[in-house]
XYZ file of N, CA and C in Angstrom:
297
model
N 0.726 -1.233 -0.224
C -0.347 0.169 -0.024
C 0.936 1.506 0.057
N 0.600 2.120 -0.642
C 1.430 3.355 -0.751
C 0.197 4.544 -0.718
N 0.797 5.944 -0.176
C 0.185 7.196 -0.178
C 0.151 8.210 -0.955
N -0.331 8.606 -1.671
C -0.099 9.646 -2.823
C -0.228 10.655 -1.991
N -0.103 12.063 -2.710
C 0.265 13.578 -2.216
C -0.891 13.902 -1.653
N -2.091 13.551 -2.437
C -3.320 14.086 -2.004
C -3.801 13.173 -0.517
N -3.433 12.033 -0.384
C -3.735 11.738 0.948
C -2.721 12.114 2.030
N -1.760 12.273 1.645
C -0.599 12.895 2.608
C -0.871 13.908 3.050
N -1.435 14.700 2.127
C -1.787 16.333 2.197
C -2.847 16.226 3.277
N -3.878 15.266 3.360
C -5.197 15.179 4.128
C -4.533 14.933 5.436
N -3.741 13.869 5.678
C -3.255 13.416 7.035
C -2.474 14.607 7.481
N -1.944 15.198 6.793
C -1.030 16.296 7.153
C -2.042 17.807 7.749
N -3.178 17.885 6.946
C -4.257 18.901 7.286
C -4.957 18.258 8.821
N -5.362 17.040 9.015
C -5.842 16.600 10.135
C -5.007 16.470 11.688
N -3.977 16.906 11.085
C -2.962 16.724 12.092
C -2.146 18.206 12.176
N -2.885 19.013 11.302
C -2.866 20.588 11.694
C -1.462 20.845 11.232
N -0.854 20.539 10.302
C 0.587 20.432 9.839
C 0.768 21.244 8.436
N 1.446 21.895 8.382
C 1.480 23.006 7.155
C 3.004 22.237 6.544
N 2.693 21.772 5.708
C 3.947 21.007 4.595
C 4.071 21.592 3.342
N 5.060 22.241 3.098
C 5.217 22.592 2.048
C 5.170 21.786 0.572
N 5.578 22.109 -0.544
C 5.640 21.047 -1.629
C 6.799 20.156 -1.613
N 7.518 20.577 -1.483
C 9.249 19.705 -1.358
C 8.898 18.985 0.050
N 8.705 19.052 0.948
C 8.550 18.806 2.298
C 7.277 17.373 2.128
N 6.551 17.947 1.619
C 5.266 17.081 1.299
C 5.865 15.768 0.505
N 6.537 15.838 -0.421
C 7.039 15.330 -1.301
C 7.964 14.065 -0.450
N 8.596 14.557 0.288
C 9.391 13.982 1.740
C 8.519 12.710 2.326
N 7.642 13.554 2.806
C 6.964 12.984 3.863
C 5.924 11.828 3.472
N 6.089 11.944 2.244
C 5.223 10.966 1.400
C 6.345 9.883 1.516
N 7.134 10.301 0.776
C 8.241 9.000 0.955
C 8.553 8.426 1.840
N 8.812 9.088 3.273
C 8.913 8.237 4.463
C 7.520 7.712 5.038
N 6.273 7.779 4.721
C 5.177 7.355 5.197
C 5.031 6.234 4.305
N 5.426 6.393 3.006
C 5.171 4.959 2.046
C 6.511 3.958 2.532
N 7.616 4.410 2.597
C 8.450 3.232 3.794
C 7.942 2.763 4.363
N 7.223 3.407 5.512
C 6.821 2.686 6.787
C 5.454 1.853 6.125
N 5.110 2.389 5.793
C 3.758 1.487 4.823
C 4.633 0.282 4.456
N 5.426 0.238 3.437
C 6.204 -1.049 3.074
C 6.623 -2.004 3.967
N 7.471 -1.466 5.133
C 7.580 -2.051 6.648
C 6.296 -2.984 7.007
N 5.160 -2.256 7.114
C 3.927 -2.937 7.592
C 3.723 -3.784 6.758
N 3.527 -3.593 5.355
C 3.396 -4.733 4.761
C 4.104 -6.056 4.941
N 5.542 -5.986 4.740
C 6.630 -6.982 5.037
C 6.006 -7.471 6.538
N 5.650 -7.088 7.395
C 5.462 -7.640 8.818
C 4.088 -8.179 8.654
N 3.607 -7.702 7.575
C 1.869 -8.439 7.240
C 2.032 -9.900 6.873
N 3.045 -9.644 6.036
C 3.337 -11.313 5.063
C 4.040 -12.545 5.822
N 4.696 -11.856 7.092
C 5.463 -13.162 7.787
C 4.303 -14.159 8.630
N 4.655 -15.130 8.408
C 3.937 -16.180 8.938
C 3.797 -15.916 10.842
N 3.147 -16.633 11.029
C 3.419 -15.961 12.889
C 2.512 -17.011 13.461
N 2.063 -18.302 12.735
C 1.406 -19.404 13.051
C 2.420 -20.217 14.179
N 1.813 -20.021 15.454
C 2.414 -20.697 16.471
C 3.099 -20.019 17.602
N 2.883 -18.559 17.236
C 3.506 -17.807 18.091
C 2.863 -16.983 18.788
N 3.499 -17.566 20.155
C 2.814 -16.695 21.306
C 2.550 -15.309 21.634
N 1.453 -14.705 21.732
C 1.527 -13.072 21.666
C 2.533 -12.819 23.249
N 2.679 -11.646 23.043
C 3.665 -11.037 23.953
C 2.942 -10.152 25.247
N 3.085 -9.948 26.317
C 2.454 -8.775 26.992
C 3.517 -7.988 26.985
N 4.647 -7.725 26.657
C 5.727 -6.864 26.903
C 6.808 -7.527 25.732
N 7.481 -6.619 24.907
C 8.613 -6.990 23.754
C 9.778 -7.443 24.577
N 10.271 -7.620 25.828
C 11.425 -7.968 26.345
C 11.047 -9.210 27.015
N 10.142 -9.898 27.090
C 9.179 -11.205 27.699
C 10.310 -11.828 26.785
N 10.810 -11.878 25.477
C 11.166 -13.121 24.895
C 12.561 -13.161 25.298
N 13.168 -12.038 25.512
C 14.541 -12.249 25.924
C 15.029 -12.496 27.578
N 13.708 -11.850 28.449
C 14.639 -11.429 30.099
C 13.161 -11.789 30.747
N 13.106 -12.651 32.138
C 11.914 -12.413 32.729
C 11.111 -10.742 33.231
N 10.097 -10.678 32.831
C 9.394 -9.166 33.096
C 8.655 -9.356 34.235
N 8.781 -8.310 35.093
C 7.925 -8.640 36.182
C 7.080 -7.509 36.038
N 5.425 -8.095 36.860
C 4.330 -7.508 36.481
C 4.568 -6.461 37.222
N 3.848 -5.058 36.371
C 3.907 -3.824 36.873
C 2.710 -3.657 38.306
N 1.840 -4.321 37.951
C 0.640 -4.735 38.843
C 1.070 -5.209 40.402
N 0.579 -4.862 41.529
C 1.122 -5.045 43.064
C 0.022 -6.434 42.853
N 0.544 -7.357 43.891
C -0.627 -8.207 44.214
C -2.019 -7.455 45.247
N -3.046 -7.985 44.841
C -4.355 -7.329 45.479
C -4.442 -7.531 46.869
N -3.687 -7.201 47.508
C -3.628 -7.801 48.937
C -3.799 -6.550 49.926
N -4.727 -6.782 50.971
C -5.105 -5.912 51.848
C -3.696 -5.608 52.760
N -3.260 -4.355 52.770
C -2.255 -3.737 53.661
C -2.362 -3.385 54.886
N -3.807 -2.456 55.038
C -3.830 -1.504 56.133
C -5.040 -2.222 56.780
N -5.244 -2.026 57.989
C -6.118 -2.321 58.989
C -7.571 -1.224 58.803
N -8.921 -1.630 59.113
C -9.726 -0.961 59.114
C -9.506 0.331 59.851
N -9.551 1.321 59.125
C -9.387 3.243 59.889
C -10.300 3.754 60.132
N -11.898 3.075 59.914
C -13.075 3.976 59.578
C -13.258 4.721 60.532
N -13.253 4.086 61.774
C -13.753 4.905 63.019
C -12.792 5.933 63.164
N -11.726 5.822 63.155
C -10.915 7.286 63.112
C -10.786 7.633 62.417
N -11.012 7.662 60.904
C -11.421 8.304 59.669
C -12.860 9.177 60.165
N -13.542 8.714 60.934
C -14.851 9.573 60.846
C -14.751 10.464 62.209
N -14.075 10.205 62.690
C -14.187 10.600 64.652
C -14.405 12.629 64.079
N -13.459 12.375 63.330
C -13.380 13.974 63.224
C -14.762 14.596 62.326
N -15.178 14.164 61.886
C -16.432 14.321 60.975
C -17.769 15.015 61.672
N -18.040 15.983 60.870
C -19.109 16.952 61.764
C -20.564 15.978 61.486
N -20.767 15.558 60.530
C -22.022 14.756 60.524
C -21.651 13.043 59.654
N -22.030 12.569 60.400
C -21.965 10.555 59.683
C -23.443 9.592 60.473
N -23.410 9.201 59.380
C -24.375 7.629 59.333
C -24.254 6.992 58.506
N -24.270 5.483 59.341
C -23.792 4.110 59.002
C -22.591 4.120 58.362
N -21.692 4.608 59.527
C -20.421 4.488 58.799
C -19.965 5.581 57.845
N -20.918 6.641 57.154
C -20.805 7.163 55.953
C -20.559 8.762 56.332
N -19.677 9.617 55.727
C -19.695 10.864 55.549
C -21.084 11.708 55.124
N -21.629 12.673 56.032
C -23.213 13.282 55.295
C -22.242 14.343 55.183
N -22.730 14.993 54.053
C -22.402 16.151 53.333
C -23.768 17.346 53.111
N -23.763 18.430 53.133
C -24.853 19.313 52.820
C -24.673 18.952 50.905
N -26.263 18.938 50.556
C -26.923 18.611 49.312
C -26.164 19.899 48.346
N -25.615 19.701 47.638
C -24.874 20.896 46.455
C -25.699 21.020 45.362
N -26.372 20.148 44.764
C -27.025 20.057 43.199
C -28.780 20.036 43.830
N -29.296 21.129 43.426
C -31.087 20.623 43.667
C -31.281 20.136 42.770
């Protein structure tokens, strides 16, 4: 797939880029090179290849950035509500702001 000058100009306009004629042709070449690489990737046989959650997972062990979902603090509800001007059933009572 390759892009023509009109398509590149439309993409540039959508991106709010002002590209003079010579620069438009240069960007067209660069985008067409990128599209060629994407086409090459699409032609590769990926049968049996497991998807990766992280690109480095193929060469090293990658730890999850998410912490375990464990309770680490004790229940502080009563202490938190102690200074509230008004509470009911363990909840803060606040004035109505939307009518």
